XYZ file of C-alpha atoms in Angstrom:
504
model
C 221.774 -38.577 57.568
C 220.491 -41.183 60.114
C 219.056 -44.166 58.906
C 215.650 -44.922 57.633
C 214.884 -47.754 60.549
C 215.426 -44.156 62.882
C 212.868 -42.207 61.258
C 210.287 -45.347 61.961
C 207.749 -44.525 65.234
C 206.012 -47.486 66.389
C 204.910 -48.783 69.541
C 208.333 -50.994 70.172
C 210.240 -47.612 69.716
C 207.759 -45.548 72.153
C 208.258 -48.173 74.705
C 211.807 -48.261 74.617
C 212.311 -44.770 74.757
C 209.162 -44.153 77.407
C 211.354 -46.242 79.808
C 214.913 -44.689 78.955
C 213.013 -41.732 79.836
C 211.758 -42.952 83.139
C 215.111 -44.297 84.051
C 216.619 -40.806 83.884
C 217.959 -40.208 80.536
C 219.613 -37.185 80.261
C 217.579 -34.421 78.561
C 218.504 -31.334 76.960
C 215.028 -30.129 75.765
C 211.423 -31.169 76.329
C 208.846 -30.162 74.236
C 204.976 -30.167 75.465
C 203.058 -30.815 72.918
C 203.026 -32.672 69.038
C 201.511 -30.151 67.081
C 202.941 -28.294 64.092
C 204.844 -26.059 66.239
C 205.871 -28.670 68.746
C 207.816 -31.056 66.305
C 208.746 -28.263 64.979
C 210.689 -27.311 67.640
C 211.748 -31.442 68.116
C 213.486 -31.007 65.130
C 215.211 -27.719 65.269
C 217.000 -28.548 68.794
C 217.356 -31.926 67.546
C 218.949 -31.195 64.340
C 221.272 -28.766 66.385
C 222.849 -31.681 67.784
C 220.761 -31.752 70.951
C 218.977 -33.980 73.003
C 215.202 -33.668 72.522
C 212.227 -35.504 74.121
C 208.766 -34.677 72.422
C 205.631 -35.872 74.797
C 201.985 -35.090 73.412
C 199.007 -36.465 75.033
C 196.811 -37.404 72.450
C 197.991 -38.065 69.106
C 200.632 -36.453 66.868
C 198.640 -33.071 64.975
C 195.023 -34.219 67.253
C 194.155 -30.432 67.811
C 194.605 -27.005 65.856
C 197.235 -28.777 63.268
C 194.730 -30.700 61.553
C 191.806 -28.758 60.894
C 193.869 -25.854 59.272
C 192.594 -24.777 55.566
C 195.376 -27.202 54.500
C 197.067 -23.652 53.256
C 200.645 -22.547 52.849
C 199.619 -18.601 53.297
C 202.069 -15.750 51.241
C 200.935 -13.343 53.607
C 198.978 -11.345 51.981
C 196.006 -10.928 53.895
C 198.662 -9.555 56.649
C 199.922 -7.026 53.915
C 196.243 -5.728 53.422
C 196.218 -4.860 57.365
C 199.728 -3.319 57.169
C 201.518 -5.878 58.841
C 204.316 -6.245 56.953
C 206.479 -8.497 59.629
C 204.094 -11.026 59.029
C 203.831 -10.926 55.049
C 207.203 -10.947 54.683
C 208.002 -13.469 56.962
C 204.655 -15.759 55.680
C 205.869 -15.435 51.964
C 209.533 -16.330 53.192
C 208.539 -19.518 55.071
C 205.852 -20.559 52.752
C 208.490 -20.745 50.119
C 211.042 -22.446 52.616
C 208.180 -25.099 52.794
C 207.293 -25.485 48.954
C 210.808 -25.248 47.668
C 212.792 -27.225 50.329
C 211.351 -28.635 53.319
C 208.579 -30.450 51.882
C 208.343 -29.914 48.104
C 206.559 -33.625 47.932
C 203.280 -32.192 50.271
C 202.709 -28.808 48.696
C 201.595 -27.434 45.658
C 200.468 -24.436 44.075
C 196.397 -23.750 44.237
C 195.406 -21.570 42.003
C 192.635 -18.944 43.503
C 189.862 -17.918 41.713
C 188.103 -14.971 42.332
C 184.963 -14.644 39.935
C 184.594 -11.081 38.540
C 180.301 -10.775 39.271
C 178.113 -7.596 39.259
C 178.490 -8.232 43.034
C 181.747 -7.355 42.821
C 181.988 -3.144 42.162
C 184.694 -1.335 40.675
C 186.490 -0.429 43.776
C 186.581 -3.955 45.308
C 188.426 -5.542 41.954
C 190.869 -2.978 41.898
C 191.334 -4.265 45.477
C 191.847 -7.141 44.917
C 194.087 -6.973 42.069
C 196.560 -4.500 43.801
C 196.285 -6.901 46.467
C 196.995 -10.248 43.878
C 199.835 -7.696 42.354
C 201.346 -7.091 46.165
C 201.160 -10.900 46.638
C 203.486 -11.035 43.737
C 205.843 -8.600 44.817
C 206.185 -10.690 48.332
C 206.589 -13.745 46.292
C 209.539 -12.146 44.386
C 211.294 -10.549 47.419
C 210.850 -14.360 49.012
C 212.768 -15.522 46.242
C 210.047 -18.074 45.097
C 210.083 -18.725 41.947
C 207.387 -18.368 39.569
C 207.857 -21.971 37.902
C 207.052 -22.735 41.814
C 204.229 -19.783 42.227
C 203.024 -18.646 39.007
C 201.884 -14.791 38.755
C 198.384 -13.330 38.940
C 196.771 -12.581 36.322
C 192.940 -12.190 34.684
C 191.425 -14.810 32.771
C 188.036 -14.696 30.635
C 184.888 -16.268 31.300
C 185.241 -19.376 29.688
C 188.820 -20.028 31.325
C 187.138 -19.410 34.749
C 184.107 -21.666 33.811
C 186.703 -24.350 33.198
C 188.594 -23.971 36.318
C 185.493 -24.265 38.475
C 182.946 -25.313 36.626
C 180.004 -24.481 38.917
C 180.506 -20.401 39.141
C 177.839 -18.304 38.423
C 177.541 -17.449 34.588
C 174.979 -14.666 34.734
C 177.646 -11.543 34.466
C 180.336 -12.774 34.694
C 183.122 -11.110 33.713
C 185.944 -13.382 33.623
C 187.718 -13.928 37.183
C 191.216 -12.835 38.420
C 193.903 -15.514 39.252
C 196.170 -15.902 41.836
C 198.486 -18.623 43.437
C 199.122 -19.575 47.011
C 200.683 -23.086 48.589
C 198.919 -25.743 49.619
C 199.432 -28.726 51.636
C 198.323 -32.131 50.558
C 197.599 -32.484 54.286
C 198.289 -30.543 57.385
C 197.959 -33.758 59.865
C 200.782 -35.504 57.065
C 203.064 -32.355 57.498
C 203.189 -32.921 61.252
C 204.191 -36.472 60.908
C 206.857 -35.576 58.496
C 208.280 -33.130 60.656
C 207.837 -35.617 63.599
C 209.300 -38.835 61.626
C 212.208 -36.041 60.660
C 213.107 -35.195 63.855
C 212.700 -39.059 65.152
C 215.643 -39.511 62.082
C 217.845 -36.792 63.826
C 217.701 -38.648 67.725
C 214.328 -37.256 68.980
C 212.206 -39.100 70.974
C 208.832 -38.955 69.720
C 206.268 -40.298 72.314
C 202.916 -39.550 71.960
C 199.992 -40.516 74.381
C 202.131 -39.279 77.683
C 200.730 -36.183 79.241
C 202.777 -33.442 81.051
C 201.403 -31.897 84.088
C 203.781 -29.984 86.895
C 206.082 -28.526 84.359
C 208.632 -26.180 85.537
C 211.420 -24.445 83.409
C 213.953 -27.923 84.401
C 211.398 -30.317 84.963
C 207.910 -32.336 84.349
C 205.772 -34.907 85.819
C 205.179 -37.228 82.422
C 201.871 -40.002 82.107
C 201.816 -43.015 80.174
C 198.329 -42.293 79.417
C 197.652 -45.907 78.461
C 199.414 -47.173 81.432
C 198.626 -45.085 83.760
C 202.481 -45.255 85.326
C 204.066 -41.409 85.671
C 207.473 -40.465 86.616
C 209.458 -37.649 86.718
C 211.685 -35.795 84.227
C 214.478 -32.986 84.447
C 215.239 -31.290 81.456
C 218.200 -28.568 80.942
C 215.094 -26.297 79.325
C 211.274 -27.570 78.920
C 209.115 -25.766 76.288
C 205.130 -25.288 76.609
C 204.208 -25.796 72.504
C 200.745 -27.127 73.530
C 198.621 -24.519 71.382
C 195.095 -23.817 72.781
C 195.732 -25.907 75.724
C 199.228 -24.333 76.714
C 196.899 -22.054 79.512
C 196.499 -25.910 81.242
C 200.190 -26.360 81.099
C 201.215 -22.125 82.381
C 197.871 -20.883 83.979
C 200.277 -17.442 83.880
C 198.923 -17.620 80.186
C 196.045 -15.803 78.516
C 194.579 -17.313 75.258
C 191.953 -15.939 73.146
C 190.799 -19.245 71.244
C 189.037 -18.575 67.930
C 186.958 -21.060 65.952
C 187.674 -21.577 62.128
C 184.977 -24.130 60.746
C 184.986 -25.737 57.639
C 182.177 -27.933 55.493
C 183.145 -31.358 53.299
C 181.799 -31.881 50.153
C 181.926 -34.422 47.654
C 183.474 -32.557 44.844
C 180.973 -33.340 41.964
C 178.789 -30.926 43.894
C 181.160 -27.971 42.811
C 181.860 -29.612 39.242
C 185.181 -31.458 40.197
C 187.014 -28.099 40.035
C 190.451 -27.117 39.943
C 190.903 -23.932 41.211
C 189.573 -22.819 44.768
C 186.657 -21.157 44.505
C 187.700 -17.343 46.419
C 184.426 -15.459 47.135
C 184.775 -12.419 48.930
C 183.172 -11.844 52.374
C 180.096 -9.054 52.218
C 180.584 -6.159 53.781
C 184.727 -7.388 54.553
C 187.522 -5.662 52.578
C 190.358 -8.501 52.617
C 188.342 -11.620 54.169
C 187.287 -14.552 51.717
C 185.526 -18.080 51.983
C 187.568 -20.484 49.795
C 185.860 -24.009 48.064
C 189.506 -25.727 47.734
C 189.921 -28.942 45.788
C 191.542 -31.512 48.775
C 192.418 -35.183 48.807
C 190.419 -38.378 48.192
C 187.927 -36.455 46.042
C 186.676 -33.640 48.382
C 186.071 -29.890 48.565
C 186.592 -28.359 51.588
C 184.146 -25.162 52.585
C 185.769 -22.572 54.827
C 186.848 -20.903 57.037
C 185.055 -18.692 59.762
C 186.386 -16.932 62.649
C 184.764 -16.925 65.425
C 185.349 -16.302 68.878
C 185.441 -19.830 71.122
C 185.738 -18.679 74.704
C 184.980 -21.467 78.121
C 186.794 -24.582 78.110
C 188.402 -26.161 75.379
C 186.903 -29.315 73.720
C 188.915 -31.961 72.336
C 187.351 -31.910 69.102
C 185.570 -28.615 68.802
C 182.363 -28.271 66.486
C 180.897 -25.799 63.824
C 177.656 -24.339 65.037
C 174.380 -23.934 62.983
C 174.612 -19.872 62.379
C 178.672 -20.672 60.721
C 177.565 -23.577 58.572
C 174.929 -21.057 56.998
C 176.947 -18.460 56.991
C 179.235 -20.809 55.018
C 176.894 -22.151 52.367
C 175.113 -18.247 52.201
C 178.671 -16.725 50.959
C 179.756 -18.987 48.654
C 176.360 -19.090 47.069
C 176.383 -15.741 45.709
C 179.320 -17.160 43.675
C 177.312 -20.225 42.600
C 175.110 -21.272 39.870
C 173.902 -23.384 41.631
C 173.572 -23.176 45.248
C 174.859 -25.772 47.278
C 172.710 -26.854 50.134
C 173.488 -28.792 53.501
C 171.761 -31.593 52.009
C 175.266 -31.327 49.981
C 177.463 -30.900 53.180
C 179.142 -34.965 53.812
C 181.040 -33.688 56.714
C 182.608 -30.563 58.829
C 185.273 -29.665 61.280
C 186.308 -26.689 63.294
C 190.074 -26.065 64.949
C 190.479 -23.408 67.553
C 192.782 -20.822 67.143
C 195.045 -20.283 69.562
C 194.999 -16.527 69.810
C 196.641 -14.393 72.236
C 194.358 -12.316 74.740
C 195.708 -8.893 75.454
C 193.741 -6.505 77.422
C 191.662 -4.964 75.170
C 191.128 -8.092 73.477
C 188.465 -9.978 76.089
C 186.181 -12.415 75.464
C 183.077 -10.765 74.312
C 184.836 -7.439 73.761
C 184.318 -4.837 70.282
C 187.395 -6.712 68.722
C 186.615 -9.659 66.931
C 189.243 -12.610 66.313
C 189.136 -11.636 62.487
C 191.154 -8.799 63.819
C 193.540 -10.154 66.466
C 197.258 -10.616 65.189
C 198.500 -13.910 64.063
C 201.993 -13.248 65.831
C 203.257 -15.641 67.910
C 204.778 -15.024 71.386
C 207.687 -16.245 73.291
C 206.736 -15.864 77.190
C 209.232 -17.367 80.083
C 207.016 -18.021 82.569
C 207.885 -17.101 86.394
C 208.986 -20.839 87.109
C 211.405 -20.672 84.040
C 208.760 -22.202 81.242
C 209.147 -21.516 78.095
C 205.882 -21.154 76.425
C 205.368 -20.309 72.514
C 201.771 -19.173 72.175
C 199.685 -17.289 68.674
C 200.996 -18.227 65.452
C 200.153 -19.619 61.979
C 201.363 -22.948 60.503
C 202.925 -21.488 57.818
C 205.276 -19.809 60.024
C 206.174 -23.154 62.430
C 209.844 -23.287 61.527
C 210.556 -20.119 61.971
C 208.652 -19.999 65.362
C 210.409 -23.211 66.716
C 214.125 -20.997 65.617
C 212.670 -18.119 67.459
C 211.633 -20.150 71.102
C 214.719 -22.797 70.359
C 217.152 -19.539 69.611
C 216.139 -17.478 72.869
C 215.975 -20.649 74.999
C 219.385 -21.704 74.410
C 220.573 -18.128 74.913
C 219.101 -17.811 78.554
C 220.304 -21.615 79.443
C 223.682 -21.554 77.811
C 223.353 -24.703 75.833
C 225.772 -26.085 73.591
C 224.178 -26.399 70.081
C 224.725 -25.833 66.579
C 223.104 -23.199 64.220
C 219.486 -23.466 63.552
C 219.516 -25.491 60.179
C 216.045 -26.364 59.152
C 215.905 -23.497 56.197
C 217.322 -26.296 54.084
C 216.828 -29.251 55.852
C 214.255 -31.517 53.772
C 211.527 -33.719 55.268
C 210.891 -37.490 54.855
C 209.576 -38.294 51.600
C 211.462 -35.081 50.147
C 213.440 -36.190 47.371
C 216.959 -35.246 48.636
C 215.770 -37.322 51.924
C 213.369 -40.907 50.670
C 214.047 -42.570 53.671
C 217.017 -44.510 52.924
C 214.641 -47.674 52.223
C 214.654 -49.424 48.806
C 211.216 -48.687 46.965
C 209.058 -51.386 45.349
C 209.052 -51.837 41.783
C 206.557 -51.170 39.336
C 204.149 -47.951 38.821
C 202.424 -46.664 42.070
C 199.301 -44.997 42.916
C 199.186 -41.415 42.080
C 197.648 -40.673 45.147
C 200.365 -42.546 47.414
C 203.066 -40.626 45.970
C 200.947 -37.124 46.443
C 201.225 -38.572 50.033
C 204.516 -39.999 50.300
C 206.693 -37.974 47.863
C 209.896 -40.168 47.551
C 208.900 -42.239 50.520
C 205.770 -44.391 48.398
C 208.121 -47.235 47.379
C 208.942 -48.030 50.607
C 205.392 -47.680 51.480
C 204.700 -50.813 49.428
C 207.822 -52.609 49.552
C 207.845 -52.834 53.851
C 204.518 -53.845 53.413
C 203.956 -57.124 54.721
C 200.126 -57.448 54.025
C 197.831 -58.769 51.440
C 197.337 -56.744 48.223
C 199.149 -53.638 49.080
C 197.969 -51.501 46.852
C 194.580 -52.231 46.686
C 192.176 -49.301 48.327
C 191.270 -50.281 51.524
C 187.660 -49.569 50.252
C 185.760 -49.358 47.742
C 186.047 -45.418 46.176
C 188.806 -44.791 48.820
C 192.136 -44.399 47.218
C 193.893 -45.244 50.679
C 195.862 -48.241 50.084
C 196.319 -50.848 52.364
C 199.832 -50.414 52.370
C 199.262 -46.964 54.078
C 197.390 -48.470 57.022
C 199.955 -50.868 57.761
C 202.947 -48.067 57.417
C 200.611 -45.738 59.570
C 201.689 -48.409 62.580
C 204.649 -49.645 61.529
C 206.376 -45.968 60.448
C 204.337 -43.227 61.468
C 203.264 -43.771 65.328
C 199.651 -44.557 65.182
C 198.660 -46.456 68.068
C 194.788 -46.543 67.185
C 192.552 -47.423 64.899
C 191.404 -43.257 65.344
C 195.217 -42.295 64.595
C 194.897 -44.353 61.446
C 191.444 -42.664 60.230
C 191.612 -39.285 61.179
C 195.529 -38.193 61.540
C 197.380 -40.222 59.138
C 193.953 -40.232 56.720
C 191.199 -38.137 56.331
C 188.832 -40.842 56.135
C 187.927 -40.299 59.045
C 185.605 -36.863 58.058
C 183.299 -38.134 55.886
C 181.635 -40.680 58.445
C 180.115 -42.888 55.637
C 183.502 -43.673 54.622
């Protein structure tokens, strides 16, 4: 295992590696893009003993990766529409993820869905043959239930305590299920960055890629200005909904999935999410999830997002009702947008076929999740579709096929058991501070939240950085000195959340 000063991305490192770059290091793979599925794939080739440049334009996880329903999915939505590939490969990864990646940044949510007059006969026994299925793919994973408990029905009174806020009037009880969850999607990517960064990879974010061939790329310091050229022995297109500006061979499909922020006294502080089943939909939901630094986030739509592609997209009027309208008829009390203390909405990266158009009878509910390997005419590899649960085993699949057609020399593909910063069999290698920490730090940092205080060179450490905030001030200093952030946005809205409540 490298050592923990190697795992550290700052702006001394970028620089030093931005120029070894523009000098002509040798490269054996260069990744476009620092998403999920880009340092994904950083690590993979990395960890295979090869030589690995990552370049992202923006920030580490600044599109689809962070406005995901911060879910670790079993597949079983994918089961309901006979697509068993998927399931079984969802359930497999998702326990890869809880059990050994990154046991430190998931957990298991339970999922509550309330048992109402609203809900007939036929749709319950749906959804429990569904829950029961969901256990089955847990099993054949090899997940554990002391990781994933079973389903189940509780009574009334259980489900009241779970999420306080359900509508009473009939209620029959509720059914129980567990998925994973992610204490943060935007923390996952910098894990999996920071990870790769420990096995050699450079990490070098805020350097765009235009030009790119199968061998070589034209890179940007964006916040220079100064570009040079790179050759590469294979380059890889990972750049999600804006891979079509990297290939314009590629056709993308983007759909939007909003979701609403609430303070969570406005659902009763629950403590399961809140599952209310779509009207009129036989295996879509809108979930109320319990999330970090006190919130509940609302979601998700799916909506289709076609013209060009925003840097931060935006939930329209009709999908915030639609939102609030669904889980109402779950609610006690309804929830208003007088309630709603911020939003987001990620874009799907969704792959266009050609009876899948823009504006077509198919809606993006009903496009497959797969992902897709395309070599491009010039020799670009390009890894398009997708869900984040699956981003190891997608970065195996591009890595595997790539270093097949180029004849690299690498090792096996060894991220099944290959455990993330701040995973207990991998803390960092940096002695941790003494005395009890924040609970919230270590939800963040797994093994990693010692050193999060002890490297700490500023005033008061642990102390929130504001009032009602449990960020600690620690945290904002590591976010520079460990994790790459290079602005004071990086710091608020990647490495935090604070950033999507704007009173905080």
């Amino acid at each position: 295992m490298a050592s923990e000063a190697s795992a550290g991305l700052n702006a001394t490192r970028r620089a030093a590696e931005l120029a070894e770059l523009a000098d002509g290091a040798p490269i054996d793979v260069l990744v476009i893009g620092g998403g999920v599925t880009g340092t994904g794939i950083a690590l993979d080739a990395a960890a295979r003993g090869l030589s690995v440049a990552l370049v992202e334009k923006r920030d580490l996880a600044f599109g689809t990766s962070r406005w995901s329903s911060k879910l670790v999915h079993g597949g079983l939505r994918y089961l309901a529409t006979g697509n068993i590939g998927i399931a079984r490969r969802s359930a497999l990864e998702r326990g890869i993820l809880m059990t050994r990646n990154a046991p430190h940044l998931t957990r298991a949510m339970p999922q509550l869905v309330p048992l109402l007059p609203s809900l007939g006969r036929g749709s319950r026994a749906l959804v429990r043959t569904g829950f029961l299925a969901g256990d089955g793919l847990r099993r054949l994973a090899g997940t554990p239930a002391s990781t994933l408990p079973r389903s189940g029905r509780i009574n009334a009174r259980r489900a009241i305590e779970l999420a306080p806020t359900v509508r009473r009037d009939g209620l029959d009880g509720a059914l129980l299920a567990h998925d994973g969850q992610l204490i943060d999607d935007a923390r996952l990517v910098t894990a999996i960055a920071r990870t790769a960064a420990q096995h050699g990879a450079r990490i070098l974010t805020y350097v765009g890629a235009s030009e790119a061939t199968g061998t070589s790329a034209r890179l940007t310091d964006t916040r220079s200005g100064e570009s040079f050229d790179v050759s590469a022995r294979v380059v890889i297109n990972a750049a999600g909904v804006w891979a079509g500006e990297i290939d314009p061979e590629l056709r993308l499909r983007p759909s939007r999935g909003t979701h609403l922020v609430f303070d969570a006294a406005a659902f009763g502080h629950p403590t399961a999410a809140l599952t209310v089943p779509i009207p009129g939909e036989l295996n879509r939901f809108v979930f109320a999830m319990p999330e970090q630094l006190g919130r509940i986030y609302l979601g998700l739509t799916d909506e289709d997002a076609p013209g060009p592609i925003p840097d931060v997209p935006q939930p329209n009027s009709a999908e915030i009702d639609f939102l609030l309208d669904t889980v109402n008829t779950a609610l006690d009390t309804p929830v208003t947008r007088a309630d709603v203390i911020g939003s987001y909405a990620g874009l799907r990266p969704l792959i266009e076929t050609g009876e899948e158009r823009p504006g077509s009878a198919v809606s993006t509910a009903d496009i497959s999740r797969d992902h897709a390997v395309i070599e491009s005419g010039s020799g670009l590899f390009n890894i398009v579709g997708g869900k984040l649960t699956e981003y190891r085993y997608m970065a195996q699949d591009v890595l595997d096929r790539a270093i097949a057609a180029r004849g690299l020399a690498a090792g096996p593909c060894r991220t099944h058991n290959l455990p993330l910063i701040g995973a207990p069999a991998n803390p960092g290698g940096a002695a941790g501070a003494a005395g009890p920490l924040p609970p919230s730090l270590v939800a963040r940092y797994g093994a990693e939240a010692g050193a999060v205080v002890a490297s700490a060179t500023c005033g008061r450490p642990t102390e929130p950085v504001a009032d009602g905030i449990d960020i600690t001030r620690a945290e904002f200093e590591y976010a520079v000195t460990h994790e790459g952030a290079l602005t004071a946005d990086d710091i608020l809205d990647r490495r935090t959340r604070i950033g999507l409540v704007a009173a905080d």
